[in-house]
PDB file of C-alpha atoms in Angstrom:
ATOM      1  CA  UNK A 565       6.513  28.214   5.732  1.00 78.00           C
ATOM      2  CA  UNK A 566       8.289  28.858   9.078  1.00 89.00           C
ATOM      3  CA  UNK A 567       4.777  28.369  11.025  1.00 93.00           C
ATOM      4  CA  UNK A 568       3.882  25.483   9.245  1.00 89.00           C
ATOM      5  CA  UNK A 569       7.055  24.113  10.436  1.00 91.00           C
ATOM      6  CA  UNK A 570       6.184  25.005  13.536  1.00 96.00           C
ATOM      7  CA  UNK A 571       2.797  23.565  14.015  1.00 95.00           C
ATOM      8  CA  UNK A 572       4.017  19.841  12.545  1.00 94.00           C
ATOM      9  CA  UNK A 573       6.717  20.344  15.049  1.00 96.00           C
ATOM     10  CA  UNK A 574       4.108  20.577  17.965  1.00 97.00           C
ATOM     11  CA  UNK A 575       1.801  18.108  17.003  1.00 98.00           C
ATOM     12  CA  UNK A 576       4.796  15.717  16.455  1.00 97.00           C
ATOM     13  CA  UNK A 577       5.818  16.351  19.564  1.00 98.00           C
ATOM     14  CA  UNK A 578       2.615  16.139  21.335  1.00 98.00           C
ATOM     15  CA  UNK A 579       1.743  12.567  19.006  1.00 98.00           C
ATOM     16  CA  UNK A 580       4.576  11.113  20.411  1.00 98.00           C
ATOM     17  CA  UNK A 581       4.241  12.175  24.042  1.00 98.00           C
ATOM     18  CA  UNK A 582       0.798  11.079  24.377  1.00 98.00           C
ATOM     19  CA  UNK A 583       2.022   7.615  22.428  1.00 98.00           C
ATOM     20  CA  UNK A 584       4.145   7.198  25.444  1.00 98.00           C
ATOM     21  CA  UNK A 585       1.859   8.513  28.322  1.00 98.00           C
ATOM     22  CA  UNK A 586      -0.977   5.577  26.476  1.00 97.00           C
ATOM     23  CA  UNK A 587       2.532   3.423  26.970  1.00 97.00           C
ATOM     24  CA  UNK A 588       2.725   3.910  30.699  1.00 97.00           C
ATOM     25  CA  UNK A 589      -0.573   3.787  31.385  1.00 97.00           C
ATOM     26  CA  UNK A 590      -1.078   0.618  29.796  1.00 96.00           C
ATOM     27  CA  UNK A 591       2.049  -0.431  31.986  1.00 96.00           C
ATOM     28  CA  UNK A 592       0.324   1.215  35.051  1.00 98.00           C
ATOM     29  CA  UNK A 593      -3.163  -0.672  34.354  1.00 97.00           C
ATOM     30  CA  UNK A 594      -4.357   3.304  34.400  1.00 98.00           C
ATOM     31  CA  UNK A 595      -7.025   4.884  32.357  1.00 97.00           C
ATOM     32  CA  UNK A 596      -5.877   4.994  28.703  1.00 97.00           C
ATOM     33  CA  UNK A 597      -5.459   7.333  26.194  1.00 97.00           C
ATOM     34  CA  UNK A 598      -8.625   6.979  23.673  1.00 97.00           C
ATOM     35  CA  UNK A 599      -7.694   5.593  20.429  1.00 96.00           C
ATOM     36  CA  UNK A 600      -9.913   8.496  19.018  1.00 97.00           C
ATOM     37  CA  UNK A 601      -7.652  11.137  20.369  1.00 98.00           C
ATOM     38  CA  UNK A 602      -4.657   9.122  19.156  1.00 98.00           C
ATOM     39  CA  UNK A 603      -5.790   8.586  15.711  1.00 98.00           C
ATOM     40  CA  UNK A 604      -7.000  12.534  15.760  1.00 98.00           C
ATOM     41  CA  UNK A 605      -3.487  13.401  16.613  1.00 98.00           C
ATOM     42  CA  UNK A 606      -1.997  11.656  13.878  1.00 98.00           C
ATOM     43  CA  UNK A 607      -4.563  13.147  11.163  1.00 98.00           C
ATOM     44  CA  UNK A 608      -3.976  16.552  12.428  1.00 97.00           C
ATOM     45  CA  UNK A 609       0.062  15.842  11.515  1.00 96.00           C
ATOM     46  CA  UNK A 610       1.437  13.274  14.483  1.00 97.00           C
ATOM     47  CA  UNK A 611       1.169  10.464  12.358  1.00 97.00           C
ATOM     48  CA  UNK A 612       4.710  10.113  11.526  1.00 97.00           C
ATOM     49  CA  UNK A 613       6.455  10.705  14.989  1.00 98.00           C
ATOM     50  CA  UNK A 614       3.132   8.577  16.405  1.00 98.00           C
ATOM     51  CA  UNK A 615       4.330   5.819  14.197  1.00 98.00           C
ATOM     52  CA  UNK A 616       8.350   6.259  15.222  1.00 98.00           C
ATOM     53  CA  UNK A 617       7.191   6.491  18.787  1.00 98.00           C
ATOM     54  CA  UNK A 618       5.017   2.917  18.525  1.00 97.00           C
ATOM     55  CA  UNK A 619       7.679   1.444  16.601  1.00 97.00           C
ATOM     56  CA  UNK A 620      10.537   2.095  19.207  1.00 97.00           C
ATOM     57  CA  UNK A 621       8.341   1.518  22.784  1.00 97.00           C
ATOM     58  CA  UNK A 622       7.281  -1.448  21.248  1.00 95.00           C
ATOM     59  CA  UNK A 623       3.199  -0.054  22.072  1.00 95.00           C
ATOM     60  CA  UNK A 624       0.378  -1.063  19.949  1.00 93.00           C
ATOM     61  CA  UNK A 625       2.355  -2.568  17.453  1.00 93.00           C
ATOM     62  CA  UNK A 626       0.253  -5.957  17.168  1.00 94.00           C
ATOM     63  CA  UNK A 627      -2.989  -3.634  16.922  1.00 95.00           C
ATOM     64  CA  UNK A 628      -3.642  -3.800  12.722  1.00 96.00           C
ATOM     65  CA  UNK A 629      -5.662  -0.839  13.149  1.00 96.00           C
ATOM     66  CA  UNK A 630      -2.452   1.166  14.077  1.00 96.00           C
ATOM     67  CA  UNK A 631       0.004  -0.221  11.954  1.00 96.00           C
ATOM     68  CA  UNK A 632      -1.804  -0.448   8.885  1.00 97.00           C
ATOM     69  CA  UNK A 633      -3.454   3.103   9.354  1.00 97.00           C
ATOM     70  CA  UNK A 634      -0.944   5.377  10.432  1.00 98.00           C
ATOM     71  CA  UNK A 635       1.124   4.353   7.044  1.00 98.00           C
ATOM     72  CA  UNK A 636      -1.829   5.159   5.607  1.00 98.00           C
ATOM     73  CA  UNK A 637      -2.382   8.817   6.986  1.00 98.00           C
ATOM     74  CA  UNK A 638       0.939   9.440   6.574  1.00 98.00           C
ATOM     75  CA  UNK A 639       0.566   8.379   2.369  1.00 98.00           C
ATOM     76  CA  UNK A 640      -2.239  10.543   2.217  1.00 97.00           C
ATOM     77  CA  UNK A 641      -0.676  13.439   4.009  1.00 95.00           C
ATOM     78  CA  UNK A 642       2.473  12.818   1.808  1.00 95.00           C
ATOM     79  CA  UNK A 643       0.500  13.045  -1.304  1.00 96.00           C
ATOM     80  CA  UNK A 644      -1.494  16.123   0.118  1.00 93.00           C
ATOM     81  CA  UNK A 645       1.930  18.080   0.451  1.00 90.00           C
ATOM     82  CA  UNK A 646       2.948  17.023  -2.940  1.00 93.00           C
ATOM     83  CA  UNK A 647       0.155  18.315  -4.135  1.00 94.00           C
ATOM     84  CA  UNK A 648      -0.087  21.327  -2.493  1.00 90.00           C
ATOM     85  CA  UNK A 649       4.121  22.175  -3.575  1.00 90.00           C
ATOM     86  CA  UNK A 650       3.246  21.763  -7.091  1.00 92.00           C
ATOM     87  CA  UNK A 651       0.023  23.451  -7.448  1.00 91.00           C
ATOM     88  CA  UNK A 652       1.621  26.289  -5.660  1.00 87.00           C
ATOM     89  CA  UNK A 653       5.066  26.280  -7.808  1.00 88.00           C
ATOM     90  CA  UNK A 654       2.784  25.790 -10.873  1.00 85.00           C
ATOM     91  CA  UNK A 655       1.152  28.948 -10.290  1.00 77.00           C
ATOM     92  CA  UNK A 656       4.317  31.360 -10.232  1.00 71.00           C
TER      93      UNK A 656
END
């Protein structure tokens, strides 16, 4: 349990740091931050602290794609971890 903790940790962590380098990029008129990688992030666990991160630096938040499908991961990765805590309580 302690290194699952640890790995949503990192990629929480790295979701919102790359949600902010996209941020100042986008300031910057730079080369952005691929909306694959960013949605990748978020599947692999980010999509919370993505969503908190978009939500308070005001960044992508008109984009439907975003805002409609990181509540989305996040349900499904909600119900995945439900899931998962009962199967594994209902087998001991």
């Amino acid at each position: 349990m302690k290194y699952i903790l640890i790995y949503f940790t990192g990629v929480s962590a790295f979701s919102a740091l790359i949600t902010c380098i996209d941020k100042k990029r986008a300031v910057l008129g730079k080369r952005r931050v691929s909306e694959l990688n960013l949605f990748t992030s978020a599947i692999l666990g980010g999509a919370l602290a993505m969503y908190i991160t978009m939500l308070l630096i005001r960044h992508k938040t008109k984009h439907k794609r975003f805002m409609l499908g990181l509540p989305t991961i996040i349900l499904v990765q909600a119900l995945i971890c439900i899931w998962a805590y009962l199967r594994i309580n209902l087998m001991y």
